[in-house]
PDB file of C-alpha atoms in Angstrom:
ATOM      1  CA  MET A   1     -81.866 -52.160  39.603  1.00  0.00           C
ATOM      2  CA  ALA A   2     -82.403 -55.910  39.413  1.00  0.00           C
ATOM      3  CA  PRO A   3     -84.645 -57.441  36.757  1.00  0.00           C
ATOM      4  CA  SER A   4     -88.223 -58.196  37.700  1.00  0.00           C
ATOM      5  CA  SER A   5     -89.139 -61.626  36.423  1.00  0.00           C
ATOM      6  CA  HIS A   6     -92.520 -63.227  36.770  1.00  0.00           C
ATOM      7  CA  SER A   7     -91.142 -66.626  35.795  1.00  0.00           C
ATOM      8  CA  ALA A   8     -87.767 -68.039  34.910  1.00  0.00           C
ATOM      9  CA  LEU A   9     -88.351 -68.310  31.163  1.00  0.00           C
ATOM     10  CA  GLY A  10     -86.106 -65.555  29.906  1.00  0.00           C
ATOM     11  CA  THR A  11     -84.653 -62.107  30.230  1.00  0.00           C
ATOM     12  CA  THR A  12     -83.495 -59.452  27.815  1.00  0.00           C
ATOM     13  CA  ALA A  13     -80.071 -61.087  27.893  1.00  0.00           C
ATOM     14  CA  ASP A  14     -81.693 -64.191  26.351  1.00  0.00           C
ATOM     15  CA  PHE A  15     -82.773 -62.318  23.233  1.00  0.00           C
ATOM     16  CA  ASP A  16     -80.677 -63.294  20.234  1.00  0.00           C
ATOM     17  CA  ALA A  17     -82.044 -61.886  16.992  1.00  0.00           C
ATOM     18  CA  ALA A  18     -79.275 -63.654  15.071  1.00  0.00           C
ATOM     19  CA  ALA A  19     -80.563 -67.064  16.185  1.00  0.00           C
ATOM     20  CA  HIS A  20     -84.109 -66.615  14.894  1.00  0.00           C
ATOM     21  CA  GLY A  21     -85.638 -63.275  15.578  1.00  0.00           C
ATOM     22  CA  GLU A  22     -86.347 -59.835  14.333  1.00  0.00           C
ATOM     23  CA  SER A  23     -86.591 -56.342  15.728  1.00  0.00           C
ATOM     24  CA  PHE A  24     -88.297 -53.193  14.530  1.00  0.00           C
ATOM     25  CA  GLU A  25     -88.505 -49.629  15.742  1.00  0.00           C
ATOM     26  CA  LEU A  26     -91.606 -47.462  16.053  1.00  0.00           C
ATOM     27  CA  VAL A  27     -92.286 -43.812  16.722  1.00  0.00           C
ATOM     28  CA  ALA A  28     -93.961 -43.490  20.143  1.00  0.00           C
ATOM     29  CA  ARG A  29     -97.411 -42.306  19.022  1.00  0.00           C
ATOM     30  CA  ALA A  30    -100.999 -43.521  19.178  1.00  0.00           C
ATOM     31  CA  ALA A  31    -100.727 -45.488  15.909  1.00  0.00           C
ATOM     32  CA  ALA A  32     -97.725 -47.484  17.188  1.00  0.00           C
ATOM     33  CA  ALA A  33     -99.839 -50.294  18.679  1.00  0.00           C
ATOM     34  CA  ALA A  34    -101.584 -50.971  15.355  1.00  0.00           C
ATOM     35  CA  GLU A  35     -98.239 -50.832  13.539  1.00  0.00           C
ATOM     36  CA  ALA A  36     -96.746 -53.307  16.012  1.00  0.00           C
ATOM     37  CA  ARG A  37     -99.700 -55.714  15.586  1.00  0.00           C
ATOM     38  CA  ALA A  38     -99.230 -55.633  11.804  1.00  0.00           C
ATOM     39  CA  HIS A  39     -95.493 -56.359  12.123  1.00  0.00           C
ATOM     40  CA  VAL A  40     -96.158 -59.239  14.505  1.00  0.00           C
ATOM     41  CA  ARG A  41     -98.887 -60.720  12.295  1.00  0.00           C
ATOM     42  CA  GLN A  42     -96.598 -60.593   9.253  1.00  0.00           C
ATOM     43  CA  LEU A  43     -93.557 -62.012  11.037  1.00  0.00           C
ATOM     44  CA  LEU A  44     -95.386 -64.817  12.834  1.00  0.00           C
ATOM     45  CA  GLY A  45     -97.099 -65.717   9.555  1.00  0.00           C
ATOM     46  CA  ARG A  46     -93.667 -66.126   7.968  1.00  0.00           C
ATOM     47  CA  TRP A  47     -92.653 -68.267  10.933  1.00  0.00           C
ATOM     48  CA  ARG A  48     -95.830 -70.337  10.425  1.00  0.00           C
ATOM     49  CA  MET A  49     -97.056 -69.886  13.969  1.00  0.00           C
ATOM     50  CA  CYS A  50    -100.577 -71.104  14.680  1.00  0.00           C
ATOM     51  CA  ASP A  51    -103.511 -68.683  14.857  1.00  0.00           C
ATOM     52  CA  ASP A  52    -103.743 -68.973  18.664  1.00  0.00           C
ATOM     53  CA  VAL A  53    -100.133 -67.869  19.145  1.00  0.00           C
ATOM     54  CA  CYS A  54    -100.491 -65.117  16.513  1.00  0.00           C
ATOM     55  CA  GLY A  55    -103.613 -63.730  18.155  1.00  0.00           C
ATOM     56  CA  ALA A  56    -102.155 -63.794  21.652  1.00  0.00           C
ATOM     57  CA  ALA A  57     -98.885 -62.247  20.435  1.00  0.00           C
ATOM     58  CA  GLN A  58    -100.728 -59.419  18.680  1.00  0.00           C
ATOM     59  CA  LEU A  59    -102.685 -58.577  21.822  1.00  0.00           C
ATOM     60  CA  VAL A  60     -99.578 -58.768  24.016  1.00  0.00           C
ATOM     61  CA  ILE A  61     -97.469 -56.560  21.727  1.00  0.00           C
ATOM     62  CA  SER A  62    -100.351 -54.090  21.505  1.00  0.00           C
ATOM     63  CA  GLU A  63    -100.545 -53.806  25.304  1.00  0.00           C
ATOM     64  CA  LEU A  64     -96.777 -53.494  25.740  1.00  0.00           C
ATOM     65  CA  VAL A  65     -96.437 -50.853  23.023  1.00  0.00           C
ATOM     66  CA  THR A  66     -99.433 -48.908  24.348  1.00  0.00           C
ATOM     67  CA  ASN A  67     -97.843 -48.855  27.812  1.00  0.00           C
ATOM     68  CA  ALA A  68     -94.551 -47.624  26.353  1.00  0.00           C
ATOM     69  CA  VAL A  69     -96.328 -44.858  24.435  1.00  0.00           C
ATOM     70  CA  LEU A  70     -98.376 -43.770  27.463  1.00  0.00           C
ATOM     71  CA  HIS A  71     -95.742 -43.972  30.166  1.00  0.00           C
ATOM     72  CA  ALA A  72     -92.332 -43.376  28.573  1.00  0.00           C
ATOM     73  CA  SER A  73     -91.054 -39.967  27.571  1.00  0.00           C
ATOM     74  CA  GLY A  74     -88.833 -41.096  24.685  1.00  0.00           C
ATOM     75  CA  GLY A  75     -89.831 -40.774  21.068  1.00  0.00           C
ATOM     76  CA  ARG A  76     -88.882 -44.297  19.952  1.00  0.00           C
ATOM     77  CA  ILE A  77     -89.897 -47.831  20.910  1.00  0.00           C
ATOM     78  CA  VAL A  78     -88.011 -50.973  19.935  1.00  0.00           C
ATOM     79  CA  CYS A  79     -89.884 -54.271  19.557  1.00  0.00           C
ATOM     80  CA  LEU A  80     -88.054 -57.603  19.462  1.00  0.00           C
ATOM     81  CA  LEU A  81     -89.493 -61.003  18.602  1.00  0.00           C
ATOM     82  CA  ALA A  82     -87.691 -64.319  18.854  1.00  0.00           C
ATOM     83  CA  LEU A  83     -88.796 -67.819  18.004  1.00  0.00           C
ATOM     84  CA  ARG A  84     -88.742 -69.898  21.163  1.00  0.00           C
ATOM     85  CA  ALA A  85     -89.900 -73.424  20.382  1.00  0.00           C
ATOM     86  CA  PRO A  86     -92.733 -74.083  20.638  1.00  0.00           C
ATOM     87  CA  GLY A  87     -93.732 -70.428  20.834  1.00  0.00           C
ATOM     88  CA  VAL A  88     -92.447 -66.876  20.685  1.00  0.00           C
ATOM     89  CA  ARG A  89     -90.829 -64.279  22.921  1.00  0.00           C
ATOM     90  CA  LEU A  90     -91.817 -60.614  22.573  1.00  0.00           C
ATOM     91  CA  GLU A  91     -90.068 -57.635  24.076  1.00  0.00           C
ATOM     92  CA  VAL A  92     -90.724 -53.898  24.011  1.00  0.00           C
ATOM     93  CA  ARG A  93     -88.016 -51.419  25.016  1.00  0.00           C
ATOM     94  CA  ASP A  94     -88.726 -47.769  25.717  1.00  0.00           C
ATOM     95  CA  GLN A  95     -86.428 -44.789  26.224  1.00  0.00           C
ATOM     96  CA  GLY A  96     -87.463 -44.080  29.774  1.00  0.00           C
ATOM     97  CA  GLY A  97     -89.445 -41.558  31.682  1.00  0.00           C
ATOM     98  CA  SER A  98     -90.269 -40.652  35.245  1.00  0.00           C
ATOM     99  CA  TYR A  99     -92.860 -43.379  35.747  1.00  0.00           C
ATOM    100  CA  GLY A 100     -90.592 -46.003  37.333  1.00  0.00           C
ATOM    101  CA  VAL A 101     -90.694 -49.768  36.926  1.00  0.00           C
ATOM    102  CA  PRO A 102     -93.711 -51.051  34.950  1.00  0.00           C
ATOM    103  CA  ILE A 103     -95.947 -52.963  37.365  1.00  0.00           C
ATOM    104  CA  ARG A 104     -99.181 -54.876  37.084  1.00  0.00           C
ATOM    105  CA  THR A 105    -102.059 -53.046  38.744  1.00  0.00           C
ATOM    106  CA  VAL A 106    -105.575 -54.100  39.615  1.00  0.00           C
ATOM    107  CA  ALA A 107    -108.141 -51.924  37.864  1.00  0.00           C
ATOM    108  CA  GLY A 108    -111.540 -51.275  39.338  1.00  0.00           C
ATOM    109  CA  PRO A 109    -114.734 -51.905  37.354  1.00  0.00           C
ATOM    110  CA  GLU A 110    -115.030 -48.248  36.338  1.00  0.00           C
ATOM    111  CA  ASP A 111    -111.323 -47.686  35.583  1.00  0.00           C
ATOM    112  CA  GLU A 112    -110.442 -47.010  31.956  1.00  0.00           C
ATOM    113  CA  CYS A 113    -106.784 -48.025  32.367  1.00  0.00           C
ATOM    114  CA  GLY A 114    -104.768 -50.512  34.374  1.00  0.00           C
ATOM    115  CA  ARG A 115    -105.606 -53.844  32.732  1.00  0.00           C
ATOM    116  CA  GLY A 116    -102.778 -54.122  30.189  1.00  0.00           C
ATOM    117  CA  LEU A 117    -100.226 -56.113  32.159  1.00  0.00           C
ATOM    118  CA  GLY A 118    -103.035 -58.275  33.562  1.00  0.00           C
ATOM    119  CA  LEU A 119    -103.887 -59.240  29.986  1.00  0.00           C
ATOM    120  CA  VAL A 120    -100.211 -59.851  29.253  1.00  0.00           C
ATOM    121  CA  ALA A 121     -99.984 -62.125  32.307  1.00  0.00           C
ATOM    122  CA  ALA A 122    -103.127 -64.020  31.308  1.00  0.00           C
ATOM    123  CA  LEU A 123    -101.952 -64.629  27.732  1.00  0.00           C
ATOM    124  CA  SER A 124     -98.310 -65.451  28.375  1.00  0.00           C
ATOM    125  CA  GLU A 125     -96.425 -68.256  30.051  1.00  0.00           C
ATOM    126  CA  ALA A 126     -94.135 -65.690  31.636  1.00  0.00           C
ATOM    127  CA  TRP A 127     -93.463 -61.974  31.561  1.00  0.00           C
ATOM    128  CA  GLY A 128     -91.072 -59.594  33.231  1.00  0.00           C
ATOM    129  CA  THR A 129     -89.448 -56.187  33.290  1.00  0.00           C
ATOM    130  CA  GLU A 130     -85.879 -55.002  33.513  1.00  0.00           C
ATOM    131  CA  PRO A 131     -83.831 -51.879  32.930  1.00  0.00           C
ATOM    132  CA  SER A 132     -82.819 -51.191  29.333  1.00  0.00           C
ATOM    133  CA  GLY A 133     -80.635 -48.133  28.844  1.00  0.00           C
ATOM    134  CA  ALA A 134     -82.482 -45.109  30.250  1.00  0.00           C
ATOM    135  CA  GLY A 135     -85.798 -46.978  30.051  1.00  0.00           C
ATOM    136  CA  PHE A 136     -87.243 -50.414  30.542  1.00  0.00           C
ATOM    137  CA  ALA A 137     -87.746 -53.622  28.634  1.00  0.00           C
ATOM    138  CA  VAL A 138     -90.965 -55.551  29.175  1.00  0.00           C
ATOM    139  CA  TRP A 139     -90.994 -59.079  27.765  1.00  0.00           C
ATOM    140  CA  ALA A 140     -93.432 -61.969  27.505  1.00  0.00           C
ATOM    141  CA  THR A 141     -93.216 -65.537  26.267  1.00  0.00           C
ATOM    142  CA  ILE A 142     -96.170 -67.152  24.550  1.00  0.00           C
ATOM    143  CA  GLY A 143     -96.175 -70.903  24.074  1.00  0.00           C
ATOM    144  CA  ALA A 144     -97.924 -72.905  21.424  1.00  0.00           C
ATOM    145  CA  PRO A 145    -101.203 -74.471  22.537  1.00  0.00           C
ATOM    146  CA  ARG A 146    -100.858 -77.871  24.098  1.00  0.00           C
ATOM    147  CA  PRO A 147    -102.898 -80.797  22.783  1.00  0.00           C
ATOM    148  CA  VAL A 148    -105.898 -81.688  24.940  1.00  0.00           C
TER     149      VAL A 148
END
């Protein structure tokens, strides 16, 4: 299956933790999104990212991890973060399931689900999906705010 890219700003193959990045693994459970936000806040603080990037990255990682917990059947989730001047690249890899390729849906006003990837798209410069082992990787790049 070919990667699904919503811009040309990166794929899983671009991730290089050795260059300037970090990864962490989570158990696929309800608390995983909060754990991921805490990891991202701590890491981006060490990288001295601005509050706008930190806030957007925490929301994006929360949505991506929540989707992996809800839709993948595996017990583990891997999160990867890489410094991409002037911002950051986030990626969440799951262990697969029967749900198929993660896609952005349009939620109705009464729907309780279906807004996650819309939020990711709104907060990121680019995002995409691609196969990763038995599952999928969903990534997003968040740039630093531009001066007005």
